mmCIF file of C-alpha atoms in Angstrom:
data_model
loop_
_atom_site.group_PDB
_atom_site.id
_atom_site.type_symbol
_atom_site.label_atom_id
_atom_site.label_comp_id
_atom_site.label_asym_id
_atom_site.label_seq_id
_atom_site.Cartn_x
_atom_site.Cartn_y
_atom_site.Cartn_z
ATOM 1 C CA UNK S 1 -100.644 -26.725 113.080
ATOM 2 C CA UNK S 2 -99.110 -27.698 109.564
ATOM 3 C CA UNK S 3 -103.435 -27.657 108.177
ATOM 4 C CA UNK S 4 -103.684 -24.283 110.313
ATOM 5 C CA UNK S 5 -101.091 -23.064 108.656
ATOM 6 C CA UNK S 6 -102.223 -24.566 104.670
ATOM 7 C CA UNK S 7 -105.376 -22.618 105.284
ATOM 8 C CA UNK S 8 -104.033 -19.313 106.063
ATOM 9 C CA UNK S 9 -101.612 -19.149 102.675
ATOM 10 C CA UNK S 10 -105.003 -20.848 100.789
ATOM 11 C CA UNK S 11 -106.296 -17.569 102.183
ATOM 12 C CA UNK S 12 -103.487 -14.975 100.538
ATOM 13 C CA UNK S 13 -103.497 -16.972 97.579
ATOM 14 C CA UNK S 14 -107.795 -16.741 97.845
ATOM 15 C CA UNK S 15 -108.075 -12.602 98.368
ATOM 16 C CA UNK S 16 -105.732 -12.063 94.832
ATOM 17 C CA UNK S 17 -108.687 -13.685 93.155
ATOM 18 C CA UNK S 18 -111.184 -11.187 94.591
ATOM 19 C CA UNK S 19 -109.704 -8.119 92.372
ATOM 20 C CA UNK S 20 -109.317 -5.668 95.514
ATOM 21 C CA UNK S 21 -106.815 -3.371 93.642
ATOM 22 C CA UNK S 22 -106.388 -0.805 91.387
ATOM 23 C CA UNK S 23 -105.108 -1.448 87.373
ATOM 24 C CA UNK S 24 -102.127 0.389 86.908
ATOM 25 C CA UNK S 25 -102.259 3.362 84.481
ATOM 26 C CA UNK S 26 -101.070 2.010 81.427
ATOM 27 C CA UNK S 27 -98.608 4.564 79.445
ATOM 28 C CA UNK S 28 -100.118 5.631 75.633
ATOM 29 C CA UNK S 29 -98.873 3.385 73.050
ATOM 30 C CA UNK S 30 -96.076 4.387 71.207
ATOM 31 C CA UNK S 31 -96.288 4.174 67.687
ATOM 32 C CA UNK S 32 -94.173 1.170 66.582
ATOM 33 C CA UNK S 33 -92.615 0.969 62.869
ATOM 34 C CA UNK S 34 -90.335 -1.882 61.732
ATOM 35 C CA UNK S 35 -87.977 -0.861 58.796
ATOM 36 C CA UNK S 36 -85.367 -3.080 57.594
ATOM 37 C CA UNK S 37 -82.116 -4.112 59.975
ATOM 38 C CA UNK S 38 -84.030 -3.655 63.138
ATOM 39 C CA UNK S 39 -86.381 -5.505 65.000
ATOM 40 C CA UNK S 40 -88.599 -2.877 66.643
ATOM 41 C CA UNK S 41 -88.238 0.908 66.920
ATOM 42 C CA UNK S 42 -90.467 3.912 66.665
ATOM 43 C CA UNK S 43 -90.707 7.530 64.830
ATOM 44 C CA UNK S 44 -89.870 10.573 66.900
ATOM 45 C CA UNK S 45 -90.624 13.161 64.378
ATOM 46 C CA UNK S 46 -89.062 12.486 60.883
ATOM 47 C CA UNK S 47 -86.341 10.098 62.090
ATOM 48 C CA UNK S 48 -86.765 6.174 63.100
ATOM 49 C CA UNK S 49 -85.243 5.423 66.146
ATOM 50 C CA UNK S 50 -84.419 1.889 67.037
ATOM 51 C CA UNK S 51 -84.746 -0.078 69.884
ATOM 52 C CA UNK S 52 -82.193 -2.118 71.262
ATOM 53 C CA UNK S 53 -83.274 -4.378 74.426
ATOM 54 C CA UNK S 54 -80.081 -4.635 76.874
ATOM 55 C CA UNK S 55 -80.096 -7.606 79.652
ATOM 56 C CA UNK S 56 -80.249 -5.723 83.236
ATOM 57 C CA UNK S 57 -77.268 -6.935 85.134
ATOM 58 C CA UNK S 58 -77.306 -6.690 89.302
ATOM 59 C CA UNK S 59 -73.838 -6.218 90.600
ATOM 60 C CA UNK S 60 -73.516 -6.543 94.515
ATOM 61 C CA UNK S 61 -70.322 -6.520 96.675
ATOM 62 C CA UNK S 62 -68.965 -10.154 97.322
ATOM 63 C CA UNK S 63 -71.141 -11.690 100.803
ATOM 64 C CA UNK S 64 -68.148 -12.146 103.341
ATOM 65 C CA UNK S 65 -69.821 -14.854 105.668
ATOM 66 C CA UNK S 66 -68.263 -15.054 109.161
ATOM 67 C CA UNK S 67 -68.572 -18.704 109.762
ATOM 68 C CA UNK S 68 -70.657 -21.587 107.853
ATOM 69 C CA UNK S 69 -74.068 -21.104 109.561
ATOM 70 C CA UNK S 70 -74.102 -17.300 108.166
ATOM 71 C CA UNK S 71 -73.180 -19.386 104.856
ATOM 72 C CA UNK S 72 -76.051 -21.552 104.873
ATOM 73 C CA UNK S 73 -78.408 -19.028 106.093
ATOM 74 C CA UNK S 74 -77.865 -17.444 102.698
ATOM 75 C CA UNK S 75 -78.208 -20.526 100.701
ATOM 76 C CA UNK S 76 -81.626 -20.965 102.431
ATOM 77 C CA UNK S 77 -82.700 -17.802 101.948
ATOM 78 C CA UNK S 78 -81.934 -18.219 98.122
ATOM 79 C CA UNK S 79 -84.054 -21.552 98.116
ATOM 80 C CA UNK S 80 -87.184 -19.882 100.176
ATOM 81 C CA UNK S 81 -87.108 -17.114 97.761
ATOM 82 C CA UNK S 82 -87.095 -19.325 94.538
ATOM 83 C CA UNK S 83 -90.008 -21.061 96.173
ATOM 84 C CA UNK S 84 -92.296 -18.325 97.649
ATOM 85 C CA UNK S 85 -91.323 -15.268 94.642
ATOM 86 C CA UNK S 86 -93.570 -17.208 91.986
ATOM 87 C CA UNK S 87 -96.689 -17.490 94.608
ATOM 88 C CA UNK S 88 -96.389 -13.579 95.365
ATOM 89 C CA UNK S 89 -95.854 -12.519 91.200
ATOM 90 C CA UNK S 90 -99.329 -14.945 90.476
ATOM 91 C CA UNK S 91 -101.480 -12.815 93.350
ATOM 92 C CA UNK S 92 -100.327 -9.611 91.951
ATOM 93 C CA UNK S 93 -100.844 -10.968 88.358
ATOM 94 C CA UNK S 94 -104.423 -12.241 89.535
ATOM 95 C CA UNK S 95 -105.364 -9.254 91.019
ATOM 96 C CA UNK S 96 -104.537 -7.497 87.845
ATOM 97 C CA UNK S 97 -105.902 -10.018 85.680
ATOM 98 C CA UNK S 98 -108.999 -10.338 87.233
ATOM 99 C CA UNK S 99 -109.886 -6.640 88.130
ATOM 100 C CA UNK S 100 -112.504 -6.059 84.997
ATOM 101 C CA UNK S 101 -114.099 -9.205 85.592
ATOM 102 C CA UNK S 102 -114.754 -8.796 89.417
ATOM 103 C CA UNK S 103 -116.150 -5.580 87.987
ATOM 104 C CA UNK S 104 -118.720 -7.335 85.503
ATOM 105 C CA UNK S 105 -120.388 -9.015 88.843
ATOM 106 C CA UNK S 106 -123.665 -7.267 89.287
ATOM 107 C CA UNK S 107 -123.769 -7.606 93.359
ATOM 108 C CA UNK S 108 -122.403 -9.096 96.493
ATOM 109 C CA UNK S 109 -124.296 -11.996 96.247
ATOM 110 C CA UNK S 110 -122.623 -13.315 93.010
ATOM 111 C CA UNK S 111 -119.061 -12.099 94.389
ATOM 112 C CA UNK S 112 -119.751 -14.422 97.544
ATOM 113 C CA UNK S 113 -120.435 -17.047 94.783
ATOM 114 C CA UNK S 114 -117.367 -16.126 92.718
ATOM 115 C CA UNK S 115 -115.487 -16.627 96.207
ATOM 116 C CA UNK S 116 -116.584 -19.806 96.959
ATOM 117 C CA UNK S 117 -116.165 -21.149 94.020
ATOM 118 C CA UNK S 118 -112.444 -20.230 94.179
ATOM 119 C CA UNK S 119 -111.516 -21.148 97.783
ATOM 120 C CA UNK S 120 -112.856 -24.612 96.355
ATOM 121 C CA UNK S 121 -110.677 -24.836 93.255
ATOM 122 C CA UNK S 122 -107.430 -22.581 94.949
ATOM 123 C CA UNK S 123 -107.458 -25.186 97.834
ATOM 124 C CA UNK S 124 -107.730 -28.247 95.614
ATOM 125 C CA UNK S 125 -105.004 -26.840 93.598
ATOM 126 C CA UNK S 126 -102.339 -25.162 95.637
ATOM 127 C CA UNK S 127 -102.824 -27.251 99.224
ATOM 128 C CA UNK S 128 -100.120 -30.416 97.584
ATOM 129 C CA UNK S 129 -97.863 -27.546 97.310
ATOM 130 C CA UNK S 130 -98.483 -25.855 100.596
ATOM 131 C CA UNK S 131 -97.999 -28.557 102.579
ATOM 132 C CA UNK S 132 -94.242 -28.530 101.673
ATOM 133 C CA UNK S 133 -94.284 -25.326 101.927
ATOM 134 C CA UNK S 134 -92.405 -24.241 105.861
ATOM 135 C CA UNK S 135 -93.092 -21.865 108.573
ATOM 136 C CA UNK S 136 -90.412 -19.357 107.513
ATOM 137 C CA UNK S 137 -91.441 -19.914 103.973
ATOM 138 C CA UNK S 138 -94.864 -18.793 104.741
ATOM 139 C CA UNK S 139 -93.466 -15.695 106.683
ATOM 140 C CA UNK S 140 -91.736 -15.035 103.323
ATOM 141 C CA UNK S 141 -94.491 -14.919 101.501
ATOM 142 C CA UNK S 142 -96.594 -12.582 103.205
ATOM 143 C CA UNK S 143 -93.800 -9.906 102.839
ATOM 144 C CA UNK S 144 -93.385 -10.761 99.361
ATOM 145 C CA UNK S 145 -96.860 -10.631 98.540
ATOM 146 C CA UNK S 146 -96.404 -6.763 100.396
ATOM 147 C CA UNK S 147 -93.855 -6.571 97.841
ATOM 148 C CA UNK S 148 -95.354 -7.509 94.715
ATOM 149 C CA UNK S 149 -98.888 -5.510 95.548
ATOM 150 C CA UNK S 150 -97.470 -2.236 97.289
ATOM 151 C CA UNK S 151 -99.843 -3.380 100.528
ATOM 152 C CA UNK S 152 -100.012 -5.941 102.740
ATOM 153 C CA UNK S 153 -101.418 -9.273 103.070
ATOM 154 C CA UNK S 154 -103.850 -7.677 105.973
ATOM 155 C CA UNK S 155 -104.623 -4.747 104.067
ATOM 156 C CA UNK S 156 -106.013 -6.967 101.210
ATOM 157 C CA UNK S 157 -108.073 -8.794 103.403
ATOM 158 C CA UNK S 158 -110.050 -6.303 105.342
ATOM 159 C CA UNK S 159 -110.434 -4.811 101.809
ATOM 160 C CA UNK S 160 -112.286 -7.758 100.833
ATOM 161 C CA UNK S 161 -113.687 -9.344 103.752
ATOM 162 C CA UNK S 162 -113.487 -6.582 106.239
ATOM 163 C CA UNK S 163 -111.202 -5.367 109.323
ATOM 164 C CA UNK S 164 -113.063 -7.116 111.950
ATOM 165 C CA UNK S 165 -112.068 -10.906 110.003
ATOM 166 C CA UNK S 166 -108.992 -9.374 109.191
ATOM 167 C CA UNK S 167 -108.104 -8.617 112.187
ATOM 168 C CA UNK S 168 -109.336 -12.463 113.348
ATOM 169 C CA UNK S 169 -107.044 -13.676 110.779
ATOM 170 C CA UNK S 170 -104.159 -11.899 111.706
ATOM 171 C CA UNK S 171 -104.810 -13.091 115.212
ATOM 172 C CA UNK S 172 -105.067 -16.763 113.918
ATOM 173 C CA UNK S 173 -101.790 -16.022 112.070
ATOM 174 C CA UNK S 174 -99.868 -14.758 115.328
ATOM 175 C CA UNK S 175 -100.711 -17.725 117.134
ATOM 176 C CA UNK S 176 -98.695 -19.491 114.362
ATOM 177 C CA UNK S 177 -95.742 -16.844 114.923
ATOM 178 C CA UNK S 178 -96.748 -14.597 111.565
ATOM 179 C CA UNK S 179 -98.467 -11.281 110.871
ATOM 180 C CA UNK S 180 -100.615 -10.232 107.941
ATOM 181 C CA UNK S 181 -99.662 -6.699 108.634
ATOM 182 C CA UNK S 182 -95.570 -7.483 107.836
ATOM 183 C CA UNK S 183 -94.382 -5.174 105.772
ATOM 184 C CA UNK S 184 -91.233 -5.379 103.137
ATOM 185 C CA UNK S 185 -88.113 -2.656 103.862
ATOM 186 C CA UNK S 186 -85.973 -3.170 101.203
ATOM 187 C CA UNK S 187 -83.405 -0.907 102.062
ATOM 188 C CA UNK S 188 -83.319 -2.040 105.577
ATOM 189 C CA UNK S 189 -84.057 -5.406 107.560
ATOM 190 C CA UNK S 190 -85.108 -6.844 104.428
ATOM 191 C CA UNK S 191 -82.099 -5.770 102.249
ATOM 192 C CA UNK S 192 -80.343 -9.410 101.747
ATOM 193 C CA UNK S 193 -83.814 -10.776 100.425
ATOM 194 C CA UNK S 194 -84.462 -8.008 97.764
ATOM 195 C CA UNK S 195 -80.470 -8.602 96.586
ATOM 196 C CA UNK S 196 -81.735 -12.111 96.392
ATOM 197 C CA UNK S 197 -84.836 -11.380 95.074
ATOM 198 C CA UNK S 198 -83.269 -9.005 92.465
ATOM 199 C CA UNK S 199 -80.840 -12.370 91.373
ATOM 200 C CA UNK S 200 -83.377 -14.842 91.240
ATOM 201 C CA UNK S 201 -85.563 -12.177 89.138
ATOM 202 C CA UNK S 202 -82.857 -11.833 86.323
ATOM 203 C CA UNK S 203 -81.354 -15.553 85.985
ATOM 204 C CA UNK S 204 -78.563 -14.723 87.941
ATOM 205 C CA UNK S 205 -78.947 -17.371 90.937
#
């Protein structure tokens, strides 16, 4: 189940290399001026205005565990999040990174190509990390990937591949006790992990 369950994160990790997404719109440059004392700031009319970068700071209300468990619950929610986060942040980087390229490929035939050649080279380089990688953490993942991209894991791959292997997929993923379709709520069931998320984003845990 453990090689079952390599393959299907080799396959999140696989569609963020296929470019299914949309690039941001960027916002117009500003026009940036440097005068003397001050690092970076811009003109807004006749006057130089400087910019000053403050740290973002997260404060929360103290956790008041009932008991131990509820204790190390936490803790092991903090150490599956420092694992999966970086794995969700490089597919939506990917997909970002990659979009214009993707674009470049004159037909299906030399996406297929461009998709092979990546399962190849993902798989060699991501399964020694996968296969430390846990059930739960894998569950994580999939809802931090729906984090990171604003869709989820399912969504990207019946954009790529289809709904009728997506939906095989997500079938293959229930038998392992997962879904492709989970989706991140922030404000409600999944409230602890964006607090922790949120931490382990700014250096804080």
């Amino acid at each position: 189940m453990k090689r079952y369950w390599i393959i299907l994160c080799s396959l999140i990790l696989l569609i963020s290399n296929t470019g299914i997404s949309q690039v941001p719109q960027k916002k117009p440059p500003i026009k940036m001026v440097v005068p003397d004392g001050h690092q970076r700031a811009y003109l807004e009319g006749n006057d130089t205005v400087p910019i000053v970068h403050l740290p973002v700071v997260y404060v929360f209300p103290d956790i008041k565990f009932k008991n131990k468990k509820e204790q190390q619950k936490y803790n092991k929610l903090v150490r599956d999040v420092k694992r999966t986060l970086p794995y969700a942040k490089l597919i939506y980087n990917t997909l970002i990174e990659t979009y214009e390229y993707i674009e470049t490929l004159p037909d299906d035939k030399s996406r297929e190509a461009h998709l092979k050649r990546m399962e190849k080279e993902l798989f060699q380089q991501y399964k020694p990390e996968l296969k430390k990688m846990s059930l739960s953490q894998g569950k994580l993942l999939i809802k931090l990937v729906d984090r990171e991209c604003n869709q989820s894991s399912y969504n990207l791959v019946s954009a790529f591949l289809g709904r009728f292997r997506a939906g095989f997929w997500n079938l293959f993923a229930g038998i392992l006790g997962a879904s492709l379709k989970s989706e991140y709520d922030p404000k409600g069931k999944d409230a602890m992990t964006e607090r922790v998320v949120l931490l382990v984003e700014n250096g804080q845990i």
